[in-house]
Amino acid sequence: DTAVSQTPKYLVTQMGNDKSIKCEQNLGHDTMYWYKQDSKKFLKIMFSYNNKELIINETVPNRFSPKSPDKAHLNLHINSLELGDSAVYFCASSQDWAQQETQYFGPGTRLLVL
Amino acid sequence: GQQVMQIPQYQHVQEGEDFTTYCNSSTTLSNIQWYKQRPGGHPVFLIQLVKSGEVKKQKRLTFQFGEAKKNSSLHITATQTTDVGTYFCAGLRGAQKLVFGQGTRLTINP
């Protein structure tokens, strides 16, 4: 069974559209994250949630809105997509916020904005 | 803010040669983690170092955490084609976010 899953795996869309990416973890972890990896492979954290509560919001444009309906899910909605949003988005989870030990990454969602 | 610098950015070696990537932080870290990302894949946890001066080994991989807990290195002995990928260090300071280095992309000539 996949520990951290993301859908969709690939997303190609037009500039100005709104899209969502979903993430689910079956590890029983309390903390979930969204990372953005650009074309230069730089991994940058966007958001972190602990037990459904927002812990980190790394000056991400407010076009990006995360939502955590329960601690096993963390979805990412993006409004008015821009060319610069093209990247790979990784969801990850860890046991809890205080320890922040091993982070388990999902397979990634490759977003291309045309 | 907390910076984690990783060098080199790219490294190309002949199969069988050794490889080392270095990670430096501007602040003292509570722990440092290493991840490997295969081409087209996602980051996968390799190891975590917590103690000052700690050295850990995983087969041909040797991880070190500096005495001041500001730097770390990953050394691979006798590289194999399966070692290809990008290696990331990630530093944690206190109860704050994990900050990833820029990664070192390793390519290997068989």
Coordinates of N, CA and C in Angstrom, one line a residue:
Chain A
D1 N 0.8 -1.2 0.0 CA 0.0 0.0 0.0 C 0.9 1.2 0.0
T2 N 0.5 2.2 -0.8 CA 1.2 3.5 -0.9 C 1.0 4.3 0.4
A3 N 2.1 4.7 1.0 CA 2.1 5.4 2.2 C 1.5 6.9 2.1
V4 N 2.1 7.6 1.1 CA 1.6 8.9 0.8 C 1.2 9.0 -0.7
S5 N 0.0 9.2 -1.0 CA -0.5 9.3 -2.3 C -1.0 10.6 -2.7
Q6 N -0.8 11.0 -4.0 CA -1.2 12.3 -4.5 C -1.9 12.0 -5.8
T7 N -2.9 12.9 -6.1 CA -3.6 12.9 -7.3 C -3.9 14.3 -7.8
P8 N -3.8 14.6 -9.1 CA -3.3 13.7 -10.1 C -1.8 13.6 -10.1
K9 N -1.2 12.7 -10.9 CA 0.2 12.6 -11.1 C 0.7 13.7 -12.0
Y10 N -0.1 14.0 -13.0 CA 0.2 15.0 -14.0 C -0.9 15.9 -14.2
L11 N -0.6 17.2 -14.4 CA -1.7 18.2 -14.6 C -1.2 19.2 -15.6
V12 N -1.9 19.3 -16.7 CA -1.6 20.3 -17.7 C -2.8 21.2 -17.9
T13 N -2.6 22.5 -17.7 CA -3.8 23.4 -17.7 C -3.4 24.7 -18.3
Q14 N -4.4 25.5 -18.6 CA -4.2 26.8 -19.2 C -4.0 27.9 -18.0
M15 N -3.3 28.9 -18.4 CA -3.1 30.0 -17.4 C -4.5 30.6 -17.1
G16 N -4.7 30.9 -15.8 CA -5.9 31.5 -15.4 C -6.9 30.5 -14.8
N17 N -6.7 29.2 -15.1 CA -7.6 28.2 -14.5 C -7.4 28.0 -13.0
D18 N -8.3 27.3 -12.4 CA -8.2 26.9 -11.0 C -8.1 25.4 -11.0
K19 N -7.2 24.9 -10.2 CA -7.0 23.4 -10.1 C -6.7 23.0 -8.6
S20 N -7.0 21.7 -8.4 CA -6.7 21.2 -7.0 C -5.8 19.9 -7.1
I21 N -5.0 19.8 -6.1 CA -4.2 18.5 -6.0 C -4.6 17.9 -4.6
K22 N -4.7 16.6 -4.6 CA -5.1 16.0 -3.4 C -4.0 15.1 -2.8
C23 N -3.9 15.0 -1.5 CA -2.9 14.2 -0.9 C -3.5 13.4 0.3
E24 N -3.1 12.2 0.4 CA -3.6 11.3 1.5 C -2.4 10.5 2.0
Q25 N -2.4 10.3 3.3 CA -1.4 9.5 3.9 C -2.1 8.5 4.8
N26 N -1.6 7.2 4.8 CA -2.2 6.2 5.6 C -1.2 5.7 6.7
L27 N -0.3 6.6 7.1 CA 0.7 6.2 8.1 C 0.3 6.6 9.5
G28 N -0.8 7.3 9.6 CA -1.3 7.7 10.9 C -0.5 8.9 11.5
H29 N 0.2 9.6 10.6 CA 1.0 10.8 11.0 C 0.1 12.0 11.3
D30 N 0.7 12.8 12.2 CA 0.0 14.0 12.6 C 0.3 15.2 11.7
T31 N 1.4 15.2 11.0 CA 1.9 16.4 10.3 C 2.0 16.1 8.8
M32 N 1.5 17.1 8.0 CA 1.6 17.0 6.6 C 2.1 18.3 6.0
Y33 N 2.7 18.2 4.8 CA 3.4 19.3 4.2 C 3.1 19.3 2.7
W34 N 3.3 20.5 2.2 CA 3.3 20.7 0.7 C 4.7 21.4 0.4
Y35 N 5.4 20.8 -0.6 CA 6.6 21.4 -1.1 C 6.5 21.7 -2.6
K36 N 7.2 22.7 -3.0 CA 7.3 23.0 -4.5 C 8.7 22.7 -4.9
Q37 N 8.9 21.9 -6.0 CA 10.2 21.7 -6.5 C 10.3 22.3 -7.9
D38 N 11.1 23.3 -8.1 CA 11.2 24.0 -9.4 C 12.1 23.2 -10.4
S39 N 12.3 23.8 -11.5 CA 13.1 23.1 -12.6 C 14.5 22.9 -12.2
K40 N 15.0 23.7 -11.2 CA 16.4 23.5 -10.8 C 16.5 22.5 -9.6
K41 N 15.4 21.8 -9.3 CA 15.3 20.8 -8.3 C 15.3 21.4 -6.9
F42 N 15.2 22.7 -6.7 CA 15.2 23.3 -5.4 C 13.8 23.0 -4.7
L43 N 13.9 22.3 -3.5 CA 12.7 21.9 -2.8 C 12.4 23.0 -1.7
K44 N 11.2 23.6 -1.9 CA 10.9 24.7 -0.9 C 9.6 24.3 -0.3
I45 N 9.5 24.5 1.1 CA 8.3 24.2 1.8 C 7.3 25.3 1.5
M46 N 6.0 24.9 1.3 CA 5.0 25.9 1.2 C 4.1 26.0 2.4
F47 N 3.6 24.9 2.8 CA 2.7 24.8 4.0 C 3.0 23.6 4.8
S48 N 2.6 23.7 6.1 CA 2.7 22.6 7.0 C 1.5 22.6 7.9
Y49 N 0.9 21.4 8.0 CA -0.3 21.3 8.9 C 0.0 20.2 10.0
N50 N -0.4 20.5 11.2 CA -0.3 19.6 12.3 C -1.7 19.4 12.9
N51 N -2.2 18.1 12.8 CA -3.5 17.8 13.3 C -4.5 18.8 12.7
K52 N -4.5 19.0 11.5 CA -5.4 19.8 10.7 C -5.2 21.3 10.9
E53 N -4.3 21.7 11.7 CA -4.0 23.1 11.9 C -2.8 23.6 11.1
L54 N -2.9 24.8 10.5 CA -1.9 25.4 9.7 C -0.7 25.8 10.7
I55 N 0.5 25.3 10.4 CA 1.6 25.6 11.2 C 2.6 26.6 10.5
I56 N 2.8 26.3 9.2 CA 3.7 27.1 8.4 C 3.0 27.5 7.1
N57 N 3.1 28.8 6.8 CA 2.7 29.4 5.5 C 3.9 30.2 5.1
E58 N 4.6 29.7 4.1 CA 5.9 30.3 3.7 C 5.7 31.4 2.7
T59 N 5.0 32.4 3.0 CA 4.8 33.6 2.1 C 4.5 33.1 0.7
V60 N 3.6 32.2 0.7 CA 3.1 31.7 -0.6 C 1.9 32.6 -1.1
P61 N 1.8 32.9 -2.4 CA 0.7 33.8 -2.8 C -0.6 33.2 -2.3
N62 N -1.6 34.1 -2.0 CA -2.8 33.7 -1.5 C -3.7 33.0 -2.6
R63 N -3.2 32.9 -3.8 CA -3.9 32.0 -4.8 C -3.8 30.6 -4.4
F64 N -2.8 30.2 -3.5 CA -2.7 28.9 -3.1 C -3.4 28.7 -1.7
S65 N -4.3 27.8 -1.7 CA -5.1 27.6 -0.4 C -5.1 26.1 -0.1
P66 N -4.4 25.8 1.0 CA -4.4 24.4 1.5 C -5.6 24.2 2.3
K67 N -6.1 22.9 2.3 CA -7.2 22.5 3.2 C -7.0 21.1 3.7
S68 N -7.2 21.0 5.0 CA -7.0 19.7 5.7 C -8.3 19.3 6.3
P69 N -9.1 18.4 5.6 CA -10.4 18.0 6.2 C -10.2 17.1 7.4
D70 N -9.1 16.4 7.4 CA -8.7 15.5 8.6 C -7.2 15.3 8.5
K71 N -6.6 14.7 9.5 CA -5.2 14.7 9.6 C -4.6 13.8 8.6
A72 N -5.4 13.0 7.9 CA -4.8 12.1 6.9 C -4.8 12.7 5.5
H73 N -5.4 13.9 5.4 CA -5.6 14.5 4.1 C -5.1 16.0 4.1
L74 N -4.4 16.3 3.0 CA -4.0 17.7 2.9 C -4.1 18.1 1.4
N75 N -5.1 18.9 1.0 CA -5.3 19.2 -0.4 C -4.8 20.6 -0.6
L76 N -4.5 20.9 -1.9 CA -4.0 22.2 -2.3 C -4.8 22.7 -3.5
H77 N -5.4 23.8 -3.3 CA -6.2 24.4 -4.4 C -5.4 25.7 -4.9
I78 N -5.3 25.8 -6.2 CA -4.6 26.9 -6.7 C -5.6 27.7 -7.7
N79 N -5.7 29.0 -7.4 CA -6.6 29.8 -8.2 C -5.8 30.6 -9.2
S80 N -6.4 30.9 -10.3 CA -5.8 31.8 -11.3 C -4.3 31.4 -11.6
L81 N -4.1 30.2 -12.1 CA -2.8 29.6 -12.3 C -2.0 30.5 -13.2
E82 N -0.7 30.6 -12.9 CA 0.3 31.4 -13.7 C 1.4 30.5 -14.2
L83 N 2.1 31.0 -15.2 CA 3.1 30.2 -15.9 C 4.2 29.8 -14.8
G84 N 4.5 30.7 -13.9 CA 5.5 30.4 -12.9 C 5.1 29.3 -11.9
D85 N 3.8 28.9 -11.9 CA 3.4 27.9 -11.0 C 3.8 26.5 -11.5
S86 N 4.3 26.4 -12.7 CA 4.7 25.1 -13.3 C 5.9 24.6 -12.4
A87 N 5.7 23.4 -11.9 CA 6.7 22.8 -11.0 C 6.2 21.4 -10.7
V88 N 6.9 20.7 -9.8 CA 6.5 19.5 -9.2 C 6.1 19.8 -7.8
Y89 N 4.9 19.4 -7.4 CA 4.4 19.7 -6.1 C 4.4 18.3 -5.3
F90 N 5.1 18.3 -4.2 CA 5.2 17.1 -3.4 C 4.5 17.3 -2.1
C91 N 3.7 16.3 -1.7 CA 3.1 16.2 -0.4 C 4.0 15.3 0.4
A92 N 4.1 15.6 1.7 CA 4.9 14.8 2.6 C 4.2 14.7 4.0
S93 N 4.6 13.7 4.8 CA 4.1 13.6 6.1 C 5.2 13.2 7.1
S94 N 5.0 13.5 8.3 CA 5.9 13.0 9.4 C 5.1 12.7 10.6
Q95 N 5.7 12.0 11.5 CA 5.0 11.5 12.7 C 4.3 12.6 13.4
D96 N 5.1 13.6 13.8 CA 4.5 14.8 14.4 C 5.4 16.0 14.2
W97 N 4.9 17.2 14.6 CA 5.6 18.4 14.4 C 6.8 18.6 15.3
A98 N 6.7 18.2 16.5 CA 7.8 18.4 17.5 C 9.0 17.6 17.1
Q99 N 8.8 16.4 16.7 CA 10.0 15.5 16.3 C 10.5 15.8 14.9
Q100 N 9.6 16.0 14.0 CA 10.0 16.2 12.6 C 11.1 15.3 12.1
E101 N 10.9 14.1 12.5 CA 11.8 13.0 12.0 C 11.4 12.7 10.5
T102 N 11.8 11.5 10.1 CA 11.6 11.2 8.7 C 10.4 11.7 8.1
Q103 N 10.6 12.4 6.9 CA 9.4 12.9 6.1 C 9.2 11.9 5.0
Y104 N 8.0 11.5 4.8 CA 7.7 10.5 3.7 C 7.0 11.3 2.6
F105 N 7.6 11.3 1.5 CA 7.1 12.1 0.3 C 6.2 11.3 -0.5
G106 N 5.2 11.9 -1.1 CA 4.3 11.4 -2.1 C 5.1 11.3 -3.4
P107 N 4.5 10.8 -4.5 CA 5.1 10.6 -5.8 C 5.2 11.9 -6.5
G108 N 4.5 13.0 -6.1 CA 4.6 14.3 -6.8 C 3.5 14.5 -7.8
T109 N 3.2 15.7 -8.0 CA 2.2 16.1 -9.1 C 2.9 17.1 -10.0
R110 N 3.1 16.7 -11.2 CA 3.8 17.5 -12.2 C 2.8 18.5 -12.9
L111 N 2.9 19.7 -12.5 CA 2.0 20.7 -13.0 C 2.6 21.5 -14.1
L112 N 2.0 21.6 -15.2 CA 2.5 22.4 -16.3 C 1.4 23.4 -16.7
V113 N 1.7 24.7 -16.6 CA 0.7 25.7 -16.9 C 1.1 26.3 -18.3
L114 N 0.2 26.3 -19.2 CA 0.5 26.8 -20.6 C -0.1 28.2 -20.8
Chain B
G1 N 17.0 34.5 7.7 CA 16.5 33.2 8.0 C 17.5 32.1 7.9
Q2 N 17.1 30.9 8.3 CA 18.0 29.8 8.3 C 18.4 29.4 6.9
Q3 N 19.7 29.3 6.6 CA 20.1 28.9 5.3 C 20.9 27.6 5.4
V4 N 20.6 26.7 4.4 CA 21.4 25.5 4.3 C 22.0 25.4 2.9
M5 N 23.3 25.5 2.8 CA 24.0 25.5 1.6 C 24.6 24.1 1.3
Q6 N 24.5 23.7 0.1 CA 25.0 22.4 -0.3 C 25.9 22.5 -1.5
I7 N 27.0 21.8 -1.5 CA 27.9 21.8 -2.6 C 28.5 20.5 -2.8
P8 N 28.9 20.1 -4.1 CA 28.6 20.9 -5.3 C 27.2 20.8 -5.7
Q9 N 26.8 21.6 -6.7 CA 25.5 21.5 -7.3 C 25.4 20.3 -8.2
Y10 N 26.5 20.0 -8.9 CA 26.5 18.8 -9.8 C 27.8 18.1 -9.6
Q11 N 27.8 16.8 -9.8 CA 29.0 16.0 -9.8 C 28.8 14.8 -10.7
H12 N 29.8 14.7 -11.6 CA 29.8 13.6 -12.6 C 31.1 12.8 -12.3
V13 N 30.9 11.5 -12.1 CA 32.0 10.6 -11.8 C 32.0 9.4 -12.7
Q14 N 33.1 8.7 -12.7 CA 33.2 7.4 -13.4 C 32.7 6.4 -12.4
E15 N 32.0 5.4 -12.8 CA 31.6 4.3 -11.9 C 32.8 3.7 -11.2
G16 N 32.7 3.6 -9.9 CA 33.8 3.1 -9.1 C 34.5 4.2 -8.4
E17 N 34.4 5.4 -8.8 CA 35.0 6.5 -8.1 C 34.2 6.9 -6.9
D18 N 34.8 7.6 -6.0 CA 34.1 8.1 -4.8 C 33.4 9.4 -5.0
F19 N 32.4 9.7 -4.2 CA 31.6 10.9 -4.3 C 31.4 11.5 -2.9
T20 N 31.5 12.8 -2.8 CA 31.1 13.5 -1.5 C 30.3 14.7 -1.8
T21 N 29.3 14.9 -1.0 CA 28.6 16.2 -1.0 C 28.6 16.8 0.4
Y22 N 28.6 18.1 0.4 CA 28.8 18.8 1.7 C 27.6 19.8 1.9
C23 N 27.3 19.9 3.2 CA 26.1 20.7 3.6 C 26.6 21.6 4.7
N24 N 26.3 22.9 4.6 CA 26.6 23.9 5.6 C 25.5 24.7 6.0
S25 N 25.3 24.9 7.3 CA 24.2 25.8 7.8 C 24.8 27.0 8.5
S26 N 24.0 28.1 8.4 CA 24.4 29.3 9.0 C 24.2 29.3 10.5
T27 N 23.4 28.4 10.9 CA 23.0 28.3 12.4 C 23.2 26.8 12.8
T28 N 23.3 26.7 14.1 CA 23.4 25.4 14.7 C 22.1 24.6 14.5
L29 N 22.3 23.3 14.2 CA 21.1 22.5 13.9 C 20.8 21.5 15.0
S30 N 19.6 21.2 15.2 CA 19.3 20.1 16.2 C 19.4 18.8 15.5
N31 N 19.1 18.7 14.3 CA 19.4 17.5 13.5 C 19.6 17.7 12.1
I32 N 20.1 16.8 11.3 CA 20.2 16.9 9.9 C 19.8 15.6 9.3
Q33 N 19.1 15.7 8.2 CA 18.6 14.6 7.5 C 19.1 14.6 6.1
W34 N 19.2 13.4 5.5 CA 19.7 13.2 4.1 C 18.6 12.5 3.4
Y35 N 18.3 12.9 2.2 CA 17.4 12.3 1.3 C 18.0 12.1 -0.1
K36 N 17.5 11.1 -0.8 CA 17.9 10.8 -2.1 C 16.7 10.8 -3.1
Q37 N 16.8 11.5 -4.2 CA 15.8 11.6 -5.2 C 16.3 11.0 -6.5
R38 N 15.7 9.9 -6.9 CA 16.1 9.4 -8.2 C 15.5 10.2 -9.3
P39 N 16.1 10.2 -10.5 CA 15.5 11.0 -11.6 C 14.0 10.6 -11.8
G40 N 13.1 11.6 -11.8 CA 11.7 11.4 -12.0 C 11.0 10.9 -10.8
G41 N 11.7 10.7 -9.7 CA 11.1 10.2 -8.5 C 10.9 11.2 -7.4
H42 N 10.7 10.8 -6.2 CA 10.4 11.7 -5.1 C 11.5 11.5 -4.1
P43 N 11.7 12.5 -3.2 CA 12.8 12.3 -2.2 C 12.5 11.2 -1.2
V44 N 13.5 10.4 -0.9 CA 13.4 9.3 0.0 C 14.4 9.4 1.1
F45 N 13.9 9.3 2.3 CA 14.7 9.5 3.5 C 15.8 8.4 3.5
L46 N 17.1 8.9 3.8 CA 18.2 8.0 4.0 C 18.6 7.9 5.4
I47 N 18.8 9.0 6.1 CA 19.3 8.9 7.5 C 19.1 10.2 8.2
Q48 N 19.1 10.2 9.5 CA 19.1 11.3 10.4 C 20.3 11.3 11.3
L49 N 21.0 12.5 11.5 CA 22.1 12.6 12.4 C 21.6 13.6 13.5
V50 N 21.9 13.3 14.7 CA 21.5 14.2 15.8 C 22.6 14.6 16.7
K51 N 23.6 13.8 16.9 CA 24.7 14.1 17.9 C 25.8 14.8 17.2
S52 N 26.5 15.7 18.0 CA 27.7 16.4 17.5 C 28.7 15.3 17.2
G53 N 29.3 15.5 16.0 CA 30.4 14.5 15.6 C 29.9 13.2 15.2
E54 N 28.7 13.0 15.1 CA 28.1 11.6 14.8 C 28.5 11.2 13.4
V55 N 28.8 9.9 13.3 CA 29.1 9.3 12.0 C 28.3 8.0 11.9
K56 N 27.6 7.9 10.8 CA 26.8 6.7 10.5 C 27.1 6.1 9.1
K57 N 27.0 4.8 9.0 CA 27.3 4.2 7.8 C 26.1 3.3 7.3
Q58 N 25.9 3.4 6.0 CA 24.9 2.5 5.4 C 25.6 1.9 4.2
K59 N 26.2 0.7 4.3 CA 26.9 0.0 3.3 C 28.0 1.0 2.7
R60 N 27.9 1.4 1.5 CA 28.9 2.3 0.9 C 28.8 3.8 1.3
L61 N 27.7 4.1 2.0 CA 27.4 5.5 2.3 C 27.9 5.8 3.7
T62 N 28.6 6.9 3.9 CA 29.1 7.4 5.2 C 28.6 8.8 5.4
F63 N 27.9 9.0 6.5 CA 27.3 10.3 6.8 C 28.0 10.8 8.1
Q64 N 28.3 12.2 8.0 CA 29.0 12.8 9.2 C 28.2 14.0 9.6
F65 N 28.2 14.3 10.9 CA 27.6 15.6 11.4 C 28.7 16.3 12.1
G66 N 29.0 17.5 11.8 CA 30.1 18.2 12.4 C 30.0 18.4 13.9
E67 N 31.2 18.7 14.4 CA 31.2 18.9 15.9 C 30.4 20.1 16.3
A68 N 30.3 21.1 15.5 CA 29.5 22.3 15.9 C 28.1 22.2 15.4
K69 N 27.8 21.1 14.8 CA 26.4 20.8 14.4 C 25.9 21.9 13.4
K70 N 26.9 22.3 12.5 CA 26.5 23.3 11.5 C 26.8 22.7 10.1
N71 N 27.5 21.6 10.0 CA 27.8 21.0 8.7 C 27.7 19.5 8.7
S72 N 27.6 19.0 7.5 CA 27.4 17.6 7.4 C 27.9 17.1 6.0
S73 N 28.3 15.9 5.9 CA 28.7 15.4 4.6 C 28.2 14.0 4.4
L74 N 28.1 13.7 3.1 CA 27.7 12.3 2.7 C 28.8 11.9 1.7
H75 N 29.3 10.7 2.0 CA 30.4 10.2 1.1 C 30.0 8.8 0.6
I76 N 30.1 8.6 -0.7 CA 29.8 7.3 -1.2 C 31.1 6.7 -1.8
T77 N 31.4 5.5 -1.3 CA 32.6 4.8 -1.8 C 32.3 4.0 -3.0
A78 N 33.1 4.0 -4.0 CA 33.0 3.2 -5.1 C 31.6 3.2 -5.7
T79 N 31.3 4.3 -6.3 CA 29.9 4.6 -6.8 C 29.5 3.5 -7.8
Q80 N 28.2 3.3 -7.8 CA 27.5 2.3 -8.7 C 26.4 3.1 -9.5
T81 N 26.0 2.6 -10.6 CA 25.0 3.3 -11.4 C 23.7 3.5 -10.6
T82 N 23.5 2.6 -9.7 CA 22.2 2.8 -8.9 C 22.3 4.0 -7.9
D83 N 23.5 4.6 -7.8 CA 23.6 5.7 -6.9 C 23.2 7.0 -7.6
V84 N 22.9 7.0 -8.9 CA 22.5 8.2 -9.6 C 21.3 8.8 -9.0
G85 N 21.3 10.1 -8.9 CA 20.2 10.9 -8.3 C 20.6 12.2 -7.7
T86 N 19.7 12.8 -7.1 CA 20.0 14.1 -6.4 C 20.0 13.8 -4.9
Y87 N 21.0 14.2 -4.2 CA 21.1 14.0 -2.8 C 20.9 15.4 -2.1
F88 N 19.9 15.4 -1.2 CA 19.6 16.6 -0.4 C 19.9 16.4 1.1
C89 N 20.5 17.4 1.6 CA 20.5 17.5 3.1 C 19.4 18.4 3.5
A90 N 18.9 18.2 4.7 CA 17.8 19.0 5.3 C 18.1 19.2 6.8
G91 N 18.2 20.5 7.2 CA 18.5 20.8 8.5 C 17.3 21.3 9.3
L92 N 17.3 20.9 10.6 CA 16.2 21.3 11.5 C 16.8 22.1 12.7
R93 N 16.2 23.2 13.0 CA 16.7 24.0 14.1 C 15.6 24.1 15.1
G94 N 15.7 23.5 16.2 CA 14.7 23.6 17.2 C 13.4 23.0 16.7
A95 N 12.3 23.6 16.9 CA 11.0 23.1 16.5 C 10.5 23.8 15.3
Q96 N 11.4 24.2 14.4 CA 11.0 25.0 13.2 C 11.0 24.0 12.0
K97 N 10.8 24.7 10.9 CA 10.7 23.9 9.7 C 12.0 23.3 9.2
L98 N 11.9 22.2 8.5 CA 13.0 21.5 7.9 C 13.4 22.3 6.7
V99 N 14.7 22.7 6.6 CA 15.1 23.5 5.5 C 16.1 22.6 4.6
F100 N 15.7 22.5 3.4 CA 16.5 21.6 2.4 C 17.6 22.4 1.8
G101 N 18.7 21.8 1.6 CA 19.8 22.3 0.8 C 19.3 22.2 -0.7
Q102 N 20.2 22.8 -1.6 CA 19.8 22.9 -3.0 C 20.0 21.5 -3.7
G103 N 20.6 20.6 -3.0 CA 20.8 19.3 -3.6 C 22.1 19.2 -4.4
T104 N 22.6 18.0 -4.5 CA 23.8 17.7 -5.4 C 23.3 16.6 -6.3
R105 N 23.4 16.9 -7.6 CA 22.9 16.0 -8.6 C 24.1 15.1 -9.0
L106 N 24.1 13.8 -8.8 CA 25.1 12.9 -9.1 C 24.8 12.1 -10.4
T107 N 25.7 12.2 -11.4 CA 25.6 11.4 -12.6 C 26.8 10.5 -12.7
I108 N 26.7 9.3 -13.2 CA 27.8 8.4 -13.2 C 28.0 7.8 -14.6
N109 N 29.2 7.8 -15.1 CA 29.6 7.2 -16.3 C 29.9 5.8 -16.1
P110 N 29.1 4.8 -16.7 CA 29.4 3.4 -16.5 C 30.6 2.9 -17.1

